[in-house]
Amino acid sequence: MDEIQALHDEHLHALWRFALTLTGGDRGRAEDVVQETLLRAWRSSAQLNGSHGATRAWLYTVARRLVIDDWRSARSRREVLRPDAPDTASVQDETDQVLQAWVVGDALRRLSVPHREVLVECFYGGCTTAEAARRLGIPEGTVKSRTHYALRALRLVLEEMGVQG
């Protein structure tokens, strides 16, 4: 029970904000989503002995799926055939991008400092090998080899976190 209380205390506020965003500000629905998510976490507590980031990603995924399932079932109850379908291409769901960025950020924090620095400079900073070498104060060849090994290490960390690519 202490594990669930710790999970509740550590993630409740962030999960509440996330659920409130997913439900478009509907506090009642957000409360239901949080309650059901925590209930599922309690039922799956053996799976949640991982890192802070992996646990929160799991909670967010469960909450997002609950909202989607609720939306789909509500839509099916009120769905009517229309000759002109609305353009769904203009609607963007940034939830996946936010979750992906969060998981990758957590994985980057698990890398060694030299590996993290070279990946941040080259991929997030948009630097060329020469620019990264100059900024980091290391030879270009070192940037290339660190990038190679850093990507391998990042892939391993993501696999350890349960991310499938």
PDB file of C-alpha atoms in Angstrom:
ATOM      1  CA  MET A   1       0.000   0.000   0.000  1.00  0.00           C
ATOM      2  CA  ASP A   2       2.946   2.327   0.669  1.00  0.00           C
ATOM      3  CA  GLU A   3       4.025   1.944  -2.974  1.00  0.00           C
ATOM      4  CA  ILE A   4       0.615   3.078  -4.185  1.00  0.00           C
ATOM      5  CA  GLN A   5       0.593   6.016  -1.758  1.00  0.00           C
ATOM      6  CA  ALA A   6       4.054   7.045  -2.982  1.00  0.00           C
ATOM      7  CA  LEU A   7       2.874   6.692  -6.588  1.00  0.00           C
ATOM      8  CA  HIS A   8      -0.189   8.798  -5.759  1.00  0.00           C
ATOM      9  CA  ASP A   9       1.825  11.513  -4.005  1.00  0.00           C
ATOM     10  CA  GLU A  10       4.523  11.674  -6.667  1.00  0.00           C
ATOM     11  CA  HIS A  11       2.386  11.699  -9.813  1.00  0.00           C
ATOM     12  CA  LEU A  12      -1.106  12.886  -8.825  1.00  0.00           C
ATOM     13  CA  HIS A  13      -0.684  16.593  -9.593  1.00  0.00           C
ATOM     14  CA  ALA A  14       0.910  16.007 -13.008  1.00  0.00           C
ATOM     15  CA  LEU A  15      -1.636  13.301 -13.869  1.00  0.00           C
ATOM     16  CA  TRP A  16      -4.492  15.610 -12.844  1.00  0.00           C
ATOM     17  CA  ARG A  17      -3.209  18.426 -15.104  1.00  0.00           C
ATOM     18  CA  PHE A  18      -2.735  15.973 -17.968  1.00  0.00           C
ATOM     19  CA  ALA A  19      -6.260  14.524 -17.563  1.00  0.00           C
ATOM     20  CA  LEU A  20      -7.743  18.005 -17.333  1.00  0.00           C
ATOM     21  CA  THR A  21      -6.060  18.905 -20.619  1.00  0.00           C
ATOM     22  CA  LEU A  22      -7.208  15.675 -22.285  1.00  0.00           C
ATOM     23  CA  THR A  23     -10.819  16.267 -21.231  1.00  0.00           C
ATOM     24  CA  GLY A  24     -10.890  19.843 -22.443  1.00  0.00           C
ATOM     25  CA  GLY A  25     -11.118  21.247 -18.910  1.00  0.00           C
ATOM     26  CA  ASP A  26     -14.012  19.029 -17.806  1.00  0.00           C
ATOM     27  CA  ARG A  27     -13.147  18.580 -14.120  1.00  0.00           C
ATOM     28  CA  GLY A  28     -15.628  15.762 -13.549  1.00  0.00           C
ATOM     29  CA  ARG A  29     -14.346  13.680 -16.429  1.00  0.00           C
ATOM     30  CA  ALA A  30     -10.749  14.447 -15.453  1.00  0.00           C
ATOM     31  CA  GLU A  31     -11.435  13.182 -11.911  1.00  0.00           C
ATOM     32  CA  ASP A  32     -12.907   9.981 -13.348  1.00  0.00           C
ATOM     33  CA  VAL A  33      -9.868   9.506 -15.617  1.00  0.00           C
ATOM     34  CA  VAL A  34      -7.417  10.050 -12.743  1.00  0.00           C
ATOM     35  CA  GLN A  35      -9.350   7.704 -10.460  1.00  0.00           C
ATOM     36  CA  GLU A  36      -9.505   4.941 -13.070  1.00  0.00           C
ATOM     37  CA  THR A  37      -5.830   5.440 -13.980  1.00  0.00           C
ATOM     38  CA  LEU A  38      -4.758   5.125 -10.341  1.00  0.00           C
ATOM     39  CA  LEU A  39      -6.991   2.082  -9.911  1.00  0.00           C
ATOM     40  CA  ARG A  40      -5.277   0.429 -12.871  1.00  0.00           C
ATOM     41  CA  ALA A  41      -1.894   1.425 -11.452  1.00  0.00           C
ATOM     42  CA  TRP A  42      -2.846  -0.251  -8.185  1.00  0.00           C
ATOM     43  CA  ARG A  43      -3.860  -3.396 -10.060  1.00  0.00           C
ATOM     44  CA  SER A  44      -0.588  -3.312 -12.036  1.00  0.00           C
ATOM     45  CA  SER A  45       1.711  -2.178  -9.234  1.00  0.00           C
ATOM     46  CA  ALA A  46       4.184  -4.984  -9.974  1.00  0.00           C
ATOM     47  CA  GLN A  47       4.817  -3.451 -13.412  1.00  0.00           C
ATOM     48  CA  LEU A  48       5.421   0.029 -12.013  1.00  0.00           C
ATOM     49  CA  ASN A  49       8.630  -0.586 -10.096  1.00  0.00           C
ATOM     50  CA  GLY A  50      10.586   1.253 -12.797  1.00  0.00           C
ATOM     51  CA  SER A  51      11.938   4.757 -12.939  1.00  0.00           C
ATOM     52  CA  HIS A  52      10.010   7.931 -12.279  1.00  0.00           C
ATOM     53  CA  GLY A  53       9.806   8.721 -16.006  1.00  0.00           C
ATOM     54  CA  ALA A  54       8.689   5.264 -17.060  1.00  0.00           C
ATOM     55  CA  THR A  55       5.985   5.216 -14.381  1.00  0.00           C
ATOM     56  CA  ARG A  56       4.661   8.614 -15.369  1.00  0.00           C
ATOM     57  CA  ALA A  57       4.711   7.655 -19.065  1.00  0.00           C
ATOM     58  CA  TRP A  58       2.704   4.522 -18.182  1.00  0.00           C
ATOM     59  CA  LEU A  59       0.173   6.606 -16.229  1.00  0.00           C
ATOM     60  CA  TYR A  60      -0.160   9.136 -19.051  1.00  0.00           C
ATOM     61  CA  THR A  61      -0.636   6.375 -21.612  1.00  0.00           C
ATOM     62  CA  VAL A  62      -3.386   4.762 -19.524  1.00  0.00           C
ATOM     63  CA  ALA A  63      -5.122   8.124 -19.002  1.00  0.00           C
ATOM     64  CA  ARG A  64      -4.921   8.975 -22.695  1.00  0.00           C
ATOM     65  CA  ARG A  65      -6.359   5.591 -23.682  1.00  0.00           C
ATOM     66  CA  LEU A  66      -9.208   5.976 -21.193  1.00  0.00           C
ATOM     67  CA  VAL A  67     -10.155   9.345 -22.687  1.00  0.00           C
ATOM     68  CA  ILE A  68      -9.918   7.987 -26.232  1.00  0.00           C
ATOM     69  CA  ASP A  69     -12.034   4.937 -25.352  1.00  0.00           C
ATOM     70  CA  ASP A  70     -14.636   7.166 -23.686  1.00  0.00           C
ATOM     71  CA  TRP A  71     -14.669   9.491 -26.669  1.00  0.00           C
ATOM     72  CA  ARG A  72     -15.058   6.587 -29.104  1.00  0.00           C
ATOM     73  CA  SER A  73     -17.922   5.006 -27.168  1.00  0.00           C
ATOM     74  CA  ALA A  74     -19.705   8.362 -26.824  1.00  0.00           C
ATOM     75  CA  ARG A  75     -19.185   9.052 -30.510  1.00  0.00           C
ATOM     76  CA  SER A  76     -20.597   5.679 -31.507  1.00  0.00           C
ATOM     77  CA  ARG A  77     -23.748   6.386 -29.475  1.00  0.00           C
ATOM     78  CA  ARG A  78     -24.382   9.682 -31.234  1.00  0.00           C
ATOM     79  CA  GLU A  79     -22.858   8.988 -34.634  1.00  0.00           C
ATOM     80  CA  VAL A  80     -25.014   9.685 -37.658  1.00  0.00           C
ATOM     81  CA  LEU A  81     -24.186   9.315 -41.304  1.00  0.00           C
ATOM     82  CA  ARG A  82     -23.398  12.542 -43.107  1.00  0.00           C
ATOM     83  CA  PRO A  83     -22.699  12.955 -46.793  1.00  0.00           C
ATOM     84  CA  ASP A  84     -19.852  15.419 -46.128  1.00  0.00           C
ATOM     85  CA  ALA A  85     -17.247  14.278 -43.640  1.00  0.00           C
ATOM     86  CA  PRO A  86     -15.358  16.954 -41.734  1.00  0.00           C
ATOM     87  CA  ASP A  87     -11.705  17.514 -42.526  1.00  0.00           C
ATOM     88  CA  THR A  88      -9.833  15.682 -39.768  1.00  0.00           C
ATOM     89  CA  ALA A  89      -6.406  16.516 -41.168  1.00  0.00           C
ATOM     90  CA  SER A  90      -6.562  19.958 -39.546  1.00  0.00           C
ATOM     91  CA  VAL A  91      -6.915  18.520 -36.032  1.00  0.00           C
ATOM     92  CA  GLN A  92      -3.574  17.848 -34.372  1.00  0.00           C
ATOM     93  CA  ASP A  93      -3.113  15.712 -31.309  1.00  0.00           C
ATOM     94  CA  GLU A  94       0.179  16.679 -29.729  1.00  0.00           C
ATOM     95  CA  THR A  95      -0.117  14.183 -26.879  1.00  0.00           C
ATOM     96  CA  ASP A  96       2.033  11.562 -28.581  1.00  0.00           C
ATOM     97  CA  GLN A  97       4.710  14.148 -29.338  1.00  0.00           C
ATOM     98  CA  VAL A  98       4.719  15.396 -25.747  1.00  0.00           C
ATOM     99  CA  LEU A  99       4.959  11.861 -24.358  1.00  0.00           C
ATOM    100  CA  GLN A 100       7.692  10.939 -26.825  1.00  0.00           C
ATOM    101  CA  ALA A 101       9.724  14.047 -25.957  1.00  0.00           C
ATOM    102  CA  TRP A 102       9.304  13.305 -22.273  1.00  0.00           C
ATOM    103  CA  VAL A 103      10.441   9.682 -22.617  1.00  0.00           C
ATOM    104  CA  VAL A 104      13.418  10.628 -24.812  1.00  0.00           C
ATOM    105  CA  GLY A 105      14.379  13.360 -22.327  1.00  0.00           C
ATOM    106  CA  ASP A 106      14.294  10.827 -19.503  1.00  0.00           C
ATOM    107  CA  ALA A 107      16.434   8.451 -21.575  1.00  0.00           C
ATOM    108  CA  LEU A 108      18.942  11.213 -22.378  1.00  0.00           C
ATOM    109  CA  ARG A 109      19.358  11.952 -18.670  1.00  0.00           C
ATOM    110  CA  ARG A 110      20.456   8.331 -18.187  1.00  0.00           C
ATOM    111  CA  LEU A 111      23.337   8.666 -20.671  1.00  0.00           C
ATOM    112  CA  SER A 112      26.834   9.720 -19.710  1.00  0.00           C
ATOM    113  CA  VAL A 113      27.478  13.456 -19.857  1.00  0.00           C
ATOM    114  CA  PRO A 114      29.786  13.273 -22.946  1.00  0.00           C
ATOM    115  CA  HIS A 115      27.222  11.192 -24.869  1.00  0.00           C
ATOM    116  CA  ARG A 116      24.335  13.442 -23.854  1.00  0.00           C
ATOM    117  CA  GLU A 117      26.272  16.608 -24.797  1.00  0.00           C
ATOM    118  CA  VAL A 118      27.123  15.401 -28.286  1.00  0.00           C
ATOM    119  CA  LEU A 119      23.538  14.279 -28.990  1.00  0.00           C
ATOM    120  CA  VAL A 120      22.093  17.544 -27.718  1.00  0.00           C
ATOM    121  CA  GLU A 121      24.479  19.600 -29.845  1.00  0.00           C
ATOM    122  CA  CYS A 122      24.059  17.554 -33.031  1.00  0.00           C
ATOM    123  CA  PHE A 123      20.384  16.596 -32.950  1.00  0.00           C
ATOM    124  CA  TYR A 124      18.659  19.195 -30.796  1.00  0.00           C
ATOM    125  CA  GLY A 125      21.022  22.083 -31.422  1.00  0.00           C
ATOM    126  CA  GLY A 126      21.222  21.362 -35.137  1.00  0.00           C
ATOM    127  CA  CYS A 127      25.014  21.693 -35.153  1.00  0.00           C
ATOM    128  CA  THR A 128      27.248  20.181 -37.774  1.00  0.00           C
ATOM    129  CA  THR A 129      30.086  17.945 -36.621  1.00  0.00           C
ATOM    130  CA  ALA A 130      32.523  20.868 -36.913  1.00  0.00           C
ATOM    131  CA  GLU A 131      30.258  23.225 -34.952  1.00  0.00           C
ATOM    132  CA  ALA A 132      29.673  20.631 -32.216  1.00  0.00           C
ATOM    133  CA  ALA A 133      33.417  19.973 -31.989  1.00  0.00           C
ATOM    134  CA  ARG A 134      34.114  23.687 -31.621  1.00  0.00           C
ATOM    135  CA  ARG A 135      31.382  24.167 -28.982  1.00  0.00           C
ATOM    136  CA  LEU A 136      32.432  21.122 -26.969  1.00  0.00           C
ATOM    137  CA  GLY A 137      36.148  21.730 -27.399  1.00  0.00           C
ATOM    138  CA  ILE A 138      36.885  18.270 -28.804  1.00  0.00           C
ATOM    139  CA  PRO A 139      38.111  16.992 -32.206  1.00  0.00           C
ATOM    140  CA  GLU A 140      35.584  16.335 -34.990  1.00  0.00           C
ATOM    141  CA  GLY A 141      36.475  12.642 -35.040  1.00  0.00           C
ATOM    142  CA  THR A 142      35.598  12.426 -31.354  1.00  0.00           C
ATOM    143  CA  VAL A 143      32.218  14.018 -32.058  1.00  0.00           C
ATOM    144  CA  LYS A 144      31.555  11.427 -34.761  1.00  0.00           C
ATOM    145  CA  SER A 145      32.513   8.441 -32.617  1.00  0.00           C
ATOM    146  CA  ARG A 146      30.685   9.751 -29.544  1.00  0.00           C
ATOM    147  CA  THR A 147      27.579  10.311 -31.641  1.00  0.00           C
ATOM    148  CA  HIS A 148      27.756   6.739 -32.914  1.00  0.00           C
ATOM    149  CA  TYR A 149      28.164   5.251 -29.442  1.00  0.00           C
ATOM    150  CA  ALA A 150      25.699   7.674 -27.868  1.00  0.00           C
ATOM    151  CA  LEU A 151      22.971   6.608 -30.301  1.00  0.00           C
ATOM    152  CA  ARG A 152      23.655   2.956 -29.483  1.00  0.00           C
ATOM    153  CA  ALA A 153      23.507   3.719 -25.759  1.00  0.00           C
ATOM    154  CA  LEU A 154      20.292   5.716 -26.202  1.00  0.00           C
ATOM    155  CA  ARG A 155      18.710   2.824 -28.092  1.00  0.00           C
ATOM    156  CA  LEU A 156      19.626   0.452 -25.244  1.00  0.00           C
ATOM    157  CA  VAL A 157      18.261   2.803 -22.589  1.00  0.00           C
ATOM    158  CA  LEU A 158      14.991   3.174 -24.489  1.00  0.00           C
ATOM    159  CA  GLU A 159      14.709  -0.604 -24.786  1.00  0.00           C
ATOM    160  CA  GLU A 160      15.303  -0.933 -21.050  1.00  0.00           C
ATOM    161  CA  MET A 161      12.502   1.578 -20.501  1.00  0.00           C
ATOM    162  CA  GLY A 162      10.197  -0.617 -22.574  1.00  0.00           C
ATOM    163  CA  VAL A 163      10.032   1.702 -25.585  1.00  0.00           C
ATOM    164  CA  GLN A 164       9.575  -0.233 -28.794  1.00  0.00           C
ATOM    165  CA  GLY A 165      10.757   1.366 -31.981  1.00  0.00           C
TER     166      GLY A 165
END
